[in-house]
Amino acid sequence: MSVGMELDLRTVAEYPFWLPASVVGLLLIKATVITLLLWRLGVGQAVQAGMLMGQGGEFAFIVLGYAVTARLLPAETGQFLLVVVSLSMLAAPGSAALGQRFAAWWDSTRGGCAAAVAGPGAGEPPRAGHIVIGGYGRVGRLVADVLARHGIEHVAIERDHHLVAAARKETGNLHSGDASMPHLLARLGIGECAAVVLTMDDPKAALEAVRALRRHYPALPIIARARDEKHARLLKGAGANEVISETVESGLQLARFALSSAGMPEGAAGLHIQVERAERIATATGAAEEPAQRN
C-alpha cells in the first residue's frame, strides 16, 4: 500500500508512447526468457508459462525504491519504472489468458504438450476403451498395476516432472501434464476412454480436475479419490460419478476386521460393511446435491 501511494499517475499522461512501449517490452523480454528456459516442456506450455510470469514483481518496488533513496537513479526515472512495473502487473491476467489460449491452440493443431513432453520411451496413447489415470503417486501406480495385471489398457498423466522421469523407467504409458487441462488429456484419447480415475493427493487439484472434465466432457465417467467425507461431498457436487474416501474406506476395513474379531461371521461382517458404505455414499451424494438445489 505504501509503495502504491508513491505512484504518480500523471506519469501516464507525460509518456503516452514510451510508457505502454516499455510495459510491452518488459512483458515480451521476460516472457521470452522464461519461454526459452522451459522450452523442453513443449512450445505450448513454455509460451503459456512465459506469458503467465512475464510481468514485473513486487520485489522491483523495493529495489527501485532503494535505488532512488540511495540516489542511484533519478527520481523521475524511478517513478517511470515504478509505473511500468505496476502496469505490467495490471496486464498480467490478460497476458496469462492469451498464453492459455495459445497453448490450447498449439496443442490442438500441432500435437502439443502431451506429445512433446512424452519424451523417449513413452508409448502411444490407446485408441479407445482405455482408462485414463490422473496422478501417478502411490495410489495411481497401484491402480495402474491392477489394470496391467488384468490386461486393461491405460494411460497416466502426472504433473510432477521428477516423478514422471523416475517412473518412465518402469512404464511407457506415463505422460507429463495436468489432469485439470482437458486439451492436454484430449491428446491421450480421453474422448474415447472408458473412464477417468483421479488419484491426486492434492484435494484442490482433484476438485479442479473434476470440474474441468465435467465441463468439457459431460458424459465422461469420473472416479475420484477423496481425502475425507467433506472432500468427497465437494467432488460429488462437482460432478464425479464415484468417490472413494480414504478415511471412510480405511475405517470400514478396520471395522470389518473388528467385527470378525468379535465373533461375527466373515460374510455377515462383509455385508454390514457394504451397507455402511452404501449409506455413507448416499449421505455424501445427498449433501452434495442439496446446495445445488438451493442454487
PDB file of C-alpha atoms in Angstrom:
ATOM      1  CA  MET A   1       0.000   0.000   0.000  1.00  0.00           C
ATOM      2  CA  SER A   2       2.848   2.380   0.866  1.00  0.00           C
ATOM      3  CA  VAL A   3       4.540   1.725  -2.482  1.00  0.00           C
ATOM      4  CA  GLY A   4       1.287   2.225  -4.347  1.00  0.00           C
ATOM      5  CA  MET A   5       0.748   5.589  -2.682  1.00  0.00           C
ATOM      6  CA  GLU A   6       4.099   6.733  -4.064  1.00  0.00           C
ATOM      7  CA  LEU A   7       2.976   6.226  -7.659  1.00  0.00           C
ATOM      8  CA  ASP A   8       2.339   9.394  -9.606  1.00  0.00           C
ATOM      9  CA  LEU A   9      -0.296   8.589 -12.224  1.00  0.00           C
ATOM     10  CA  ARG A  10       0.497  11.844 -14.038  1.00  0.00           C
ATOM     11  CA  THR A  11       3.454   9.919 -15.450  1.00  0.00           C
ATOM     12  CA  VAL A  12       0.988   8.092 -17.708  1.00  0.00           C
ATOM     13  CA  ALA A  13      -0.017  11.353 -19.366  1.00  0.00           C
ATOM     14  CA  GLU A  14       3.573  12.561 -19.631  1.00  0.00           C
ATOM     15  CA  TYR A  15       4.770   9.479 -21.550  1.00  0.00           C
ATOM     16  CA  PRO A  16       1.863   8.417 -23.812  1.00  0.00           C
ATOM     17  CA  PHE A  17       4.179   6.414 -26.107  1.00  0.00           C
ATOM     18  CA  TRP A  18       7.176   5.299 -24.068  1.00  0.00           C
ATOM     19  CA  LEU A  19       5.143   4.056 -21.111  1.00  0.00           C
ATOM     20  CA  PRO A  20       2.995   1.489 -22.981  1.00  0.00           C
ATOM     21  CA  ALA A  21       6.003   0.594 -25.135  1.00  0.00           C
ATOM     22  CA  SER A  22       8.069  -0.091 -22.012  1.00  0.00           C
ATOM     23  CA  VAL A  23       5.302  -2.214 -20.483  1.00  0.00           C
ATOM     24  CA  VAL A  24       5.037  -4.314 -23.642  1.00  0.00           C
ATOM     25  CA  GLY A  25       8.823  -4.525 -23.840  1.00  0.00           C
ATOM     26  CA  LEU A  26       9.093  -5.747 -20.245  1.00  0.00           C
ATOM     27  CA  LEU A  27       6.424  -8.394 -20.823  1.00  0.00           C
ATOM     28  CA  LEU A  28       7.998  -9.588 -24.076  1.00  0.00           C
ATOM     29  CA  ILE A  29      11.572  -9.739 -22.793  1.00  0.00           C
ATOM     30  CA  LYS A  30      10.757 -11.548 -19.560  1.00  0.00           C
ATOM     31  CA  ALA A  31       8.260 -13.875 -21.262  1.00  0.00           C
ATOM     32  CA  THR A  32      10.820 -14.749 -23.942  1.00  0.00           C
ATOM     33  CA  VAL A  33      13.498 -15.601 -21.373  1.00  0.00           C
ATOM     34  CA  ILE A  34      11.106 -17.827 -19.387  1.00  0.00           C
ATOM     35  CA  THR A  35       9.855 -19.483 -22.584  1.00  0.00           C
ATOM     36  CA  LEU A  36      13.407 -20.358 -23.642  1.00  0.00           C
ATOM     37  CA  LEU A  37      14.216 -21.748 -20.196  1.00  0.00           C
ATOM     38  CA  LEU A  38      11.141 -24.006 -20.307  1.00  0.00           C
ATOM     39  CA  TRP A  39      11.339 -24.895 -23.992  1.00  0.00           C
ATOM     40  CA  ARG A  40      11.849 -28.612 -23.343  1.00  0.00           C
ATOM     41  CA  LEU A  41       8.388 -28.820 -21.783  1.00  0.00           C
ATOM     42  CA  GLY A  42       6.882 -28.149 -25.201  1.00  0.00           C
ATOM     43  CA  VAL A  43       6.084 -24.997 -27.142  1.00  0.00           C
ATOM     44  CA  GLY A  44       2.560 -24.577 -25.799  1.00  0.00           C
ATOM     45  CA  GLN A  45       3.450 -24.968 -22.123  1.00  0.00           C
ATOM     46  CA  ALA A  46       6.629 -22.889 -22.444  1.00  0.00           C
ATOM     47  CA  VAL A  47       4.844 -19.937 -24.053  1.00  0.00           C
ATOM     48  CA  GLN A  48       1.975 -20.175 -21.580  1.00  0.00           C
ATOM     49  CA  ALA A  49       4.384 -20.115 -18.626  1.00  0.00           C
ATOM     50  CA  GLY A  50       6.293 -17.199 -20.140  1.00  0.00           C
ATOM     51  CA  MET A  51       3.188 -15.093 -20.599  1.00  0.00           C
ATOM     52  CA  LEU A  52       1.937 -16.070 -17.142  1.00  0.00           C
ATOM     53  CA  MET A  53       5.117 -14.872 -15.430  1.00  0.00           C
ATOM     54  CA  GLY A  54       6.145 -12.071 -17.786  1.00  0.00           C
ATOM     55  CA  GLN A  55       5.068  -9.185 -15.555  1.00  0.00           C
ATOM     56  CA  GLY A  56       7.272  -7.338 -13.105  1.00  0.00           C
ATOM     57  CA  GLY A  57       7.260  -8.462  -9.492  1.00  0.00           C
ATOM     58  CA  GLU A  58       6.732  -6.763  -6.147  1.00  0.00           C
ATOM     59  CA  PHE A  59      10.451  -7.040  -5.424  1.00  0.00           C
ATOM     60  CA  ALA A  60      11.031  -4.465  -8.177  1.00  0.00           C
ATOM     61  CA  PHE A  61       9.258  -1.896  -5.976  1.00  0.00           C
ATOM     62  CA  ILE A  62      11.757  -2.494  -3.183  1.00  0.00           C
ATOM     63  CA  VAL A  63      14.781  -2.366  -5.492  1.00  0.00           C
ATOM     64  CA  LEU A  64      13.626   0.775  -7.299  1.00  0.00           C
ATOM     65  CA  GLY A  65      12.658   2.497  -4.060  1.00  0.00           C
ATOM     66  CA  TYR A  66      16.083   1.798  -2.568  1.00  0.00           C
ATOM     67  CA  ALA A  67      17.823   2.908  -5.798  1.00  0.00           C
ATOM     68  CA  VAL A  68      16.012   6.259  -5.722  1.00  0.00           C
ATOM     69  CA  THR A  69      16.680   6.749  -1.994  1.00  0.00           C
ATOM     70  CA  ALA A  70      20.372   5.989  -2.469  1.00  0.00           C
ATOM     71  CA  ARG A  71      20.470   8.376  -5.454  1.00  0.00           C
ATOM     72  CA  LEU A  72      21.449   5.564  -7.827  1.00  0.00           C
ATOM     73  CA  LEU A  73      18.505   6.539 -10.039  1.00  0.00           C
ATOM     74  CA  PRO A  74      16.954   9.932 -10.674  1.00  0.00           C
ATOM     75  CA  ALA A  75      13.550  10.334  -9.049  1.00  0.00           C
ATOM     76  CA  GLU A  76      11.826  10.761 -12.428  1.00  0.00           C
ATOM     77  CA  THR A  77      13.386   7.570 -13.803  1.00  0.00           C
ATOM     78  CA  GLY A  78      12.452   5.652 -10.685  1.00  0.00           C
ATOM     79  CA  GLN A  79       8.887   6.915 -10.879  1.00  0.00           C
ATOM     80  CA  PHE A  80       8.666   5.934 -14.539  1.00  0.00           C
ATOM     81  CA  LEU A  81       9.913   2.411 -13.834  1.00  0.00           C
ATOM     82  CA  LEU A  82       7.534   2.022 -10.883  1.00  0.00           C
ATOM     83  CA  VAL A  83       4.594   2.831 -13.146  1.00  0.00           C
ATOM     84  CA  VAL A  84       5.910   0.418 -15.811  1.00  0.00           C
ATOM     85  CA  VAL A  85       6.105  -2.431 -13.286  1.00  0.00           C
ATOM     86  CA  SER A  86       2.668  -1.593 -11.883  1.00  0.00           C
ATOM     87  CA  LEU A  87       1.037  -1.544 -15.318  1.00  0.00           C
ATOM     88  CA  SER A  88       2.729  -4.820 -16.251  1.00  0.00           C
ATOM     89  CA  MET A  89       1.184  -6.412 -13.142  1.00  0.00           C
ATOM     90  CA  LEU A  90      -2.169  -4.924 -14.119  1.00  0.00           C
ATOM     91  CA  ALA A  91      -1.819  -6.513 -17.563  1.00  0.00           C
ATOM     92  CA  ALA A  92      -0.842  -9.918 -16.113  1.00  0.00           C
ATOM     93  CA  PRO A  93      -4.349 -11.517 -16.170  1.00  0.00           C
ATOM     94  CA  GLY A  94      -4.806 -10.618 -19.827  1.00  0.00           C
ATOM     95  CA  SER A  95      -1.328 -11.861 -20.708  1.00  0.00           C
ATOM     96  CA  ALA A  96      -1.961 -15.131 -18.853  1.00  0.00           C
ATOM     97  CA  ALA A  97      -5.275 -15.623 -20.679  1.00  0.00           C
ATOM     98  CA  LEU A  98      -3.569 -15.090 -24.040  1.00  0.00           C
ATOM     99  CA  GLY A  99      -0.902 -17.611 -23.095  1.00  0.00           C
ATOM    100  CA  GLN A 100      -3.523 -20.162 -22.144  1.00  0.00           C
ATOM    101  CA  ARG A 101      -5.357 -19.659 -25.426  1.00  0.00           C
ATOM    102  CA  PHE A 102      -2.132 -20.015 -27.380  1.00  0.00           C
ATOM    103  CA  ALA A 103      -1.280 -23.251 -25.550  1.00  0.00           C
ATOM    104  CA  ALA A 104      -4.741 -24.664 -26.256  1.00  0.00           C
ATOM    105  CA  TRP A 105      -4.479 -23.694 -29.940  1.00  0.00           C
ATOM    106  CA  TRP A 106      -0.968 -25.092 -30.271  1.00  0.00           C
ATOM    107  CA  ASP A 107      -1.826 -28.389 -28.586  1.00  0.00           C
ATOM    108  CA  SER A 108      -4.929 -28.859 -30.722  1.00  0.00           C
ATOM    109  CA  THR A 109      -3.237 -28.066 -34.045  1.00  0.00           C
ATOM    110  CA  ARG A 110       0.369 -29.203 -33.613  1.00  0.00           C
ATOM    111  CA  GLY A 111       0.152 -32.218 -31.360  1.00  0.00           C
ATOM    112  CA  GLY A 112       1.151 -30.026 -28.461  1.00  0.00           C
ATOM    113  CA  CYS A 113       2.165 -30.669 -24.959  1.00  0.00           C
ATOM    114  CA  ALA A 114       1.227 -34.237 -24.236  1.00  0.00           C
ATOM    115  CA  ALA A 115       3.123 -35.475 -27.276  1.00  0.00           C
ATOM    116  CA  ALA A 116       6.049 -33.125 -26.748  1.00  0.00           C
ATOM    117  CA  VAL A 117       6.601 -33.913 -23.104  1.00  0.00           C
ATOM    118  CA  ALA A 118       6.085 -37.635 -23.522  1.00  0.00           C
ATOM    119  CA  GLY A 119       9.788 -37.991 -24.223  1.00  0.00           C
ATOM    120  CA  PRO A 120      11.750 -41.085 -25.170  1.00  0.00           C
ATOM    121  CA  GLY A 121      10.192 -44.371 -24.261  1.00  0.00           C
ATOM    122  CA  ALA A 122       6.640 -43.097 -23.807  1.00  0.00           C
ATOM    123  CA  GLY A 123       4.169 -45.222 -25.697  1.00  0.00           C
ATOM    124  CA  GLU A 124       1.351 -44.083 -27.912  1.00  0.00           C
ATOM    125  CA  PRO A 125      -1.996 -43.452 -26.172  1.00  0.00           C
ATOM    126  CA  PRO A 126      -4.546 -46.254 -26.504  1.00  0.00           C
ATOM    127  CA  ARG A 127      -7.217 -45.698 -29.104  1.00  0.00           C
ATOM    128  CA  ALA A 128     -10.461 -46.459 -27.275  1.00  0.00           C
ATOM    129  CA  GLY A 129     -11.948 -48.162 -24.231  1.00  0.00           C
ATOM    130  CA  HIS A 130      -8.900 -47.489 -22.053  1.00  0.00           C
ATOM    131  CA  ILE A 131      -8.598 -45.947 -18.591  1.00  0.00           C
ATOM    132  CA  VAL A 132      -7.001 -42.538 -18.034  1.00  0.00           C
ATOM    133  CA  ILE A 133      -5.340 -42.159 -14.630  1.00  0.00           C
ATOM    134  CA  GLY A 134      -4.852 -38.637 -13.306  1.00  0.00           C
ATOM    135  CA  GLY A 135      -1.937 -38.681 -10.880  1.00  0.00           C
ATOM    136  CA  TYR A 136       0.819 -41.290 -10.649  1.00  0.00           C
ATOM    137  CA  GLY A 137       1.708 -41.335  -6.981  1.00  0.00           C
ATOM    138  CA  ARG A 138       1.324 -44.410  -4.786  1.00  0.00           C
ATOM    139  CA  VAL A 139      -2.412 -44.741  -5.428  1.00  0.00           C
ATOM    140  CA  GLY A 140      -2.094 -44.080  -9.150  1.00  0.00           C
ATOM    141  CA  ARG A 141       0.648 -46.691  -9.523  1.00  0.00           C
ATOM    142  CA  LEU A 142      -1.478 -49.217  -7.630  1.00  0.00           C
ATOM    143  CA  VAL A 143      -4.424 -48.630  -9.977  1.00  0.00           C
ATOM    144  CA  ALA A 144      -2.117 -48.920 -13.000  1.00  0.00           C
ATOM    145  CA  ASP A 145      -0.612 -52.170 -11.710  1.00  0.00           C
ATOM    146  CA  VAL A 146      -4.036 -53.749 -11.201  1.00  0.00           C
ATOM    147  CA  LEU A 147      -5.191 -52.697 -14.668  1.00  0.00           C
ATOM    148  CA  ALA A 148      -1.987 -54.013 -16.252  1.00  0.00           C
ATOM    149  CA  ARG A 149      -2.307 -57.330 -14.417  1.00  0.00           C
ATOM    150  CA  HIS A 150      -5.756 -57.799 -15.941  1.00  0.00           C
ATOM    151  CA  GLY A 151      -4.725 -56.718 -19.418  1.00  0.00           C
ATOM    152  CA  ILE A 152      -6.699 -53.439 -19.420  1.00  0.00           C
ATOM    153  CA  GLU A 153      -5.126 -50.645 -21.437  1.00  0.00           C
ATOM    154  CA  HIS A 154      -4.441 -47.461 -19.534  1.00  0.00           C
ATOM    155  CA  VAL A 155      -2.501 -44.229 -19.699  1.00  0.00           C
ATOM    156  CA  ALA A 156      -1.489 -41.943 -16.841  1.00  0.00           C
ATOM    157  CA  ILE A 157      -0.776 -38.223 -16.573  1.00  0.00           C
ATOM    158  CA  GLU A 158       1.251 -36.669 -13.756  1.00  0.00           C
ATOM    159  CA  ARG A 159       2.249 -33.027 -13.200  1.00  0.00           C
ATOM    160  CA  ASP A 160       5.334 -33.783 -11.076  1.00  0.00           C
ATOM    161  CA  HIS A 161       8.137 -33.868 -13.671  1.00  0.00           C
ATOM    162  CA  HIS A 162      10.578 -35.547 -11.275  1.00  0.00           C
ATOM    163  CA  LEU A 163       8.091 -38.327 -10.587  1.00  0.00           C
ATOM    164  CA  VAL A 164       7.476 -38.760 -14.310  1.00  0.00           C
ATOM    165  CA  ALA A 165      11.198 -39.001 -15.064  1.00  0.00           C
ATOM    166  CA  ALA A 166      11.681 -41.667 -12.384  1.00  0.00           C
ATOM    167  CA  ALA A 167       8.599 -43.717 -13.298  1.00  0.00           C
ATOM    168  CA  ARG A 168       9.258 -43.769 -17.041  1.00  0.00           C
ATOM    169  CA  LYS A 169      11.914 -46.403 -16.438  1.00  0.00           C
ATOM    170  CA  GLU A 170       9.103 -48.757 -15.448  1.00  0.00           C
ATOM    171  CA  THR A 171       6.291 -47.798 -17.820  1.00  0.00           C
ATOM    172  CA  GLY A 172       5.842 -46.167 -21.207  1.00  0.00           C
ATOM    173  CA  ASN A 173       2.226 -45.137 -20.606  1.00  0.00           C
ATOM    174  CA  LEU A 174       3.041 -42.115 -18.467  1.00  0.00           C
ATOM    175  CA  HIS A 175       2.852 -38.515 -19.666  1.00  0.00           C
ATOM    176  CA  SER A 176       3.700 -35.198 -18.057  1.00  0.00           C
ATOM    177  CA  GLY A 177       0.860 -32.713 -17.659  1.00  0.00           C
ATOM    178  CA  ASP A 178      -2.055 -31.523 -15.548  1.00  0.00           C
ATOM    179  CA  ALA A 179      -5.258 -33.547 -15.342  1.00  0.00           C
ATOM    180  CA  SER A 180      -7.252 -30.308 -14.967  1.00  0.00           C
ATOM    181  CA  MET A 181      -6.381 -29.245 -18.541  1.00  0.00           C
ATOM    182  CA  PRO A 182      -8.733 -31.163 -20.856  1.00  0.00           C
ATOM    183  CA  HIS A 183      -6.959 -30.036 -24.026  1.00  0.00           C
ATOM    184  CA  LEU A 184      -3.920 -31.986 -22.836  1.00  0.00           C
ATOM    185  CA  LEU A 185      -5.974 -35.039 -21.928  1.00  0.00           C
ATOM    186  CA  ALA A 186      -7.525 -34.916 -25.378  1.00  0.00           C
ATOM    187  CA  ARG A 187      -4.132 -35.994 -26.732  1.00  0.00           C
ATOM    188  CA  LEU A 188      -4.448 -39.117 -24.591  1.00  0.00           C
ATOM    189  CA  GLY A 189      -7.769 -40.106 -26.159  1.00  0.00           C
ATOM    190  CA  ILE A 190      -9.924 -39.049 -23.235  1.00  0.00           C
ATOM    191  CA  GLY A 191     -12.918 -38.627 -25.540  1.00  0.00           C
ATOM    192  CA  GLU A 192     -12.887 -42.372 -26.241  1.00  0.00           C
ATOM    193  CA  CYS A 193     -11.759 -43.724 -22.873  1.00  0.00           C
ATOM    194  CA  ALA A 194     -13.892 -45.915 -20.619  1.00  0.00           C
ATOM    195  CA  ALA A 195     -13.339 -43.758 -17.521  1.00  0.00           C
ATOM    196  CA  VAL A 196     -11.011 -41.311 -15.792  1.00  0.00           C
ATOM    197  CA  VAL A 197      -9.590 -42.214 -12.391  1.00  0.00           C
ATOM    198  CA  LEU A 198      -8.296 -39.234 -10.416  1.00  0.00           C
ATOM    199  CA  THR A 199      -5.836 -40.274  -7.715  1.00  0.00           C
ATOM    200  CA  MET A 200      -4.108 -36.953  -6.948  1.00  0.00           C
ATOM    201  CA  ASP A 201      -3.068 -36.368  -3.350  1.00  0.00           C
ATOM    202  CA  ASP A 202      -3.863 -32.643  -3.586  1.00  0.00           C
ATOM    203  CA  PRO A 203      -7.584 -32.103  -2.779  1.00  0.00           C
ATOM    204  CA  LYS A 204      -7.726 -28.788  -4.635  1.00  0.00           C
ATOM    205  CA  ALA A 205      -6.126 -30.259  -7.762  1.00  0.00           C
ATOM    206  CA  ALA A 206      -8.581 -33.151  -7.745  1.00  0.00           C
ATOM    207  CA  LEU A 207     -11.558 -30.796  -7.412  1.00  0.00           C
ATOM    208  CA  GLU A 208     -10.329 -28.573 -10.251  1.00  0.00           C
ATOM    209  CA  ALA A 209      -9.804 -31.625 -12.443  1.00  0.00           C
ATOM    210  CA  VAL A 210     -13.333 -32.912 -11.819  1.00  0.00           C
ATOM    211  CA  ARG A 211     -14.856 -29.517 -12.612  1.00  0.00           C
ATOM    212  CA  ALA A 212     -12.837 -29.104 -15.814  1.00  0.00           C
ATOM    213  CA  LEU A 213     -13.522 -32.626 -17.038  1.00  0.00           C
ATOM    214  CA  ARG A 214     -17.239 -32.406 -16.319  1.00  0.00           C
ATOM    215  CA  ARG A 215     -17.449 -29.049 -18.087  1.00  0.00           C
ATOM    216  CA  HIS A 216     -15.768 -30.330 -21.265  1.00  0.00           C
ATOM    217  CA  TYR A 217     -16.943 -33.976 -21.181  1.00  0.00           C
ATOM    218  CA  PRO A 218     -20.444 -34.118 -19.644  1.00  0.00           C
ATOM    219  CA  ALA A 219     -20.917 -37.871 -20.187  1.00  0.00           C
ATOM    220  CA  LEU A 220     -17.436 -38.976 -19.108  1.00  0.00           C
ATOM    221  CA  PRO A 221     -17.350 -41.427 -16.160  1.00  0.00           C
ATOM    222  CA  ILE A 222     -15.157 -39.898 -13.432  1.00  0.00           C
ATOM    223  CA  ILE A 223     -13.888 -41.845 -10.425  1.00  0.00           C
ATOM    224  CA  ALA A 224     -12.104 -39.707  -7.852  1.00  0.00           C
ATOM    225  CA  ARG A 225     -10.068 -40.222  -4.712  1.00  0.00           C
ATOM    226  CA  ALA A 226     -11.136 -38.101  -1.727  1.00  0.00           C
ATOM    227  CA  ARG A 227      -9.277 -37.203   1.433  1.00  0.00           C
ATOM    228  CA  ASP A 228     -12.322 -37.288   3.719  1.00  0.00           C
ATOM    229  CA  GLU A 229     -16.108 -37.071   3.668  1.00  0.00           C
ATOM    230  CA  LYS A 230     -16.098 -33.289   3.225  1.00  0.00           C
ATOM    231  CA  HIS A 231     -13.822 -33.582   0.199  1.00  0.00           C
ATOM    232  CA  ALA A 232     -15.990 -36.419  -1.106  1.00  0.00           C
ATOM    233  CA  ARG A 233     -19.075 -34.189  -0.965  1.00  0.00           C
ATOM    234  CA  LEU A 234     -17.261 -31.477  -2.906  1.00  0.00           C
ATOM    235  CA  LEU A 235     -16.140 -33.943  -5.571  1.00  0.00           C
ATOM    236  CA  LYS A 236     -19.663 -35.327  -5.861  1.00  0.00           C
ATOM    237  CA  GLY A 237     -21.045 -31.834  -6.179  1.00  0.00           C
ATOM    238  CA  ALA A 238     -18.503 -31.051  -8.913  1.00  0.00           C
ATOM    239  CA  GLY A 239     -19.716 -34.000 -10.980  1.00  0.00           C
ATOM    240  CA  ALA A 240     -17.685 -37.093 -10.028  1.00  0.00           C
ATOM    241  CA  ASN A 241     -19.638 -40.315 -10.623  1.00  0.00           C
ATOM    242  CA  GLU A 242     -17.893 -42.335  -7.927  1.00  0.00           C
ATOM    243  CA  VAL A 243     -15.861 -41.054  -4.991  1.00  0.00           C
ATOM    244  CA  ILE A 244     -13.658 -43.166  -2.741  1.00  0.00           C
ATOM    245  CA  SER A 245     -12.836 -41.535   0.578  1.00  0.00           C
ATOM    246  CA  GLU A 246      -9.526 -42.553   2.150  1.00  0.00           C
ATOM    247  CA  THR A 247     -10.717 -42.084   5.713  1.00  0.00           C
ATOM    248  CA  VAL A 248     -14.052 -43.819   5.129  1.00  0.00           C
ATOM    249  CA  GLU A 249     -12.561 -46.836   3.356  1.00  0.00           C
ATOM    250  CA  SER A 250      -9.776 -47.319   5.887  1.00  0.00           C
ATOM    251  CA  GLY A 251     -12.303 -47.002   8.712  1.00  0.00           C
ATOM    252  CA  LEU A 252     -14.661 -49.501   7.084  1.00  0.00           C
ATOM    253  CA  GLN A 253     -11.896 -52.048   6.577  1.00  0.00           C
ATOM    254  CA  LEU A 254     -10.779 -51.680  10.183  1.00  0.00           C
ATOM    255  CA  ALA A 255     -14.385 -52.059  11.310  1.00  0.00           C
ATOM    256  CA  ARG A 256     -14.718 -55.225   9.231  1.00  0.00           C
ATOM    257  CA  PHE A 257     -11.721 -56.833  10.934  1.00  0.00           C
ATOM    258  CA  ALA A 258     -13.046 -55.679  14.315  1.00  0.00           C
ATOM    259  CA  LEU A 259     -16.432 -57.298  13.660  1.00  0.00           C
ATOM    260  CA  SER A 260     -14.752 -60.548  12.609  1.00  0.00           C
ATOM    261  CA  SER A 261     -12.524 -60.493  15.687  1.00  0.00           C
ATOM    262  CA  ALA A 262     -15.614 -60.013  17.877  1.00  0.00           C
ATOM    263  CA  GLY A 263     -17.043 -63.294  16.572  1.00  0.00           C
ATOM    264  CA  MET A 264     -19.239 -62.133  13.696  1.00  0.00           C
ATOM    265  CA  PRO A 265     -19.080 -64.453  10.643  1.00  0.00           C
ATOM    266  CA  GLU A 266     -16.960 -63.131   7.775  1.00  0.00           C
ATOM    267  CA  GLY A 267     -19.902 -62.996   5.372  1.00  0.00           C
ATOM    268  CA  ALA A 268     -22.105 -61.080   7.810  1.00  0.00           C
ATOM    269  CA  ALA A 269     -19.301 -58.650   8.628  1.00  0.00           C
ATOM    270  CA  GLY A 270     -18.763 -58.006   4.904  1.00  0.00           C
ATOM    271  CA  LEU A 271     -22.482 -57.436   4.406  1.00  0.00           C
ATOM    272  CA  HIS A 272     -22.680 -54.923   7.249  1.00  0.00           C
ATOM    273  CA  ILE A 273     -19.690 -53.055   5.840  1.00  0.00           C
ATOM    274  CA  GLN A 274     -21.315 -52.927   2.395  1.00  0.00           C
ATOM    275  CA  VAL A 275     -24.496 -51.489   3.905  1.00  0.00           C
ATOM    276  CA  GLU A 276     -22.479 -48.915   5.859  1.00  0.00           C
ATOM    277  CA  ARG A 277     -20.561 -47.935   2.721  1.00  0.00           C
ATOM    278  CA  ALA A 278     -23.778 -47.542   0.713  1.00  0.00           C
ATOM    279  CA  GLU A 279     -25.323 -45.354   3.438  1.00  0.00           C
ATOM    280  CA  ARG A 280     -22.284 -43.097   3.605  1.00  0.00           C
ATOM    281  CA  ILE A 281     -22.158 -42.739  -0.172  1.00  0.00           C
ATOM    282  CA  ALA A 282     -25.860 -41.868  -0.208  1.00  0.00           C
ATOM    283  CA  THR A 283     -25.301 -39.328   2.555  1.00  0.00           C
ATOM    284  CA  ALA A 284     -22.410 -37.740   0.685  1.00  0.00           C
ATOM    285  CA  THR A 285     -24.420 -37.604  -2.533  1.00  0.00           C
ATOM    286  CA  GLY A 286     -27.434 -36.055  -0.824  1.00  0.00           C
ATOM    287  CA  ALA A 287     -25.323 -33.452   0.942  1.00  0.00           C
ATOM    288  CA  ALA A 288     -23.664 -32.548  -2.347  1.00  0.00           C
ATOM    289  CA  GLU A 289     -26.953 -32.219  -4.215  1.00  0.00           C
ATOM    290  CA  GLU A 290     -28.679 -30.105  -1.545  1.00  0.00           C
ATOM    291  CA  PRO A 291     -26.590 -26.940  -2.121  1.00  0.00           C
ATOM    292  CA  ALA A 292     -27.036 -27.356  -5.882  1.00  0.00           C
ATOM    293  CA  GLN A 293     -30.828 -27.488  -5.478  1.00  0.00           C
ATOM    294  CA  ARG A 294     -30.758 -24.307  -3.395  1.00  0.00           C
ATOM    295  CA  ASN A 295     -28.837 -22.519  -6.130  1.00  0.00           C
TER     296      ASN A 295
END
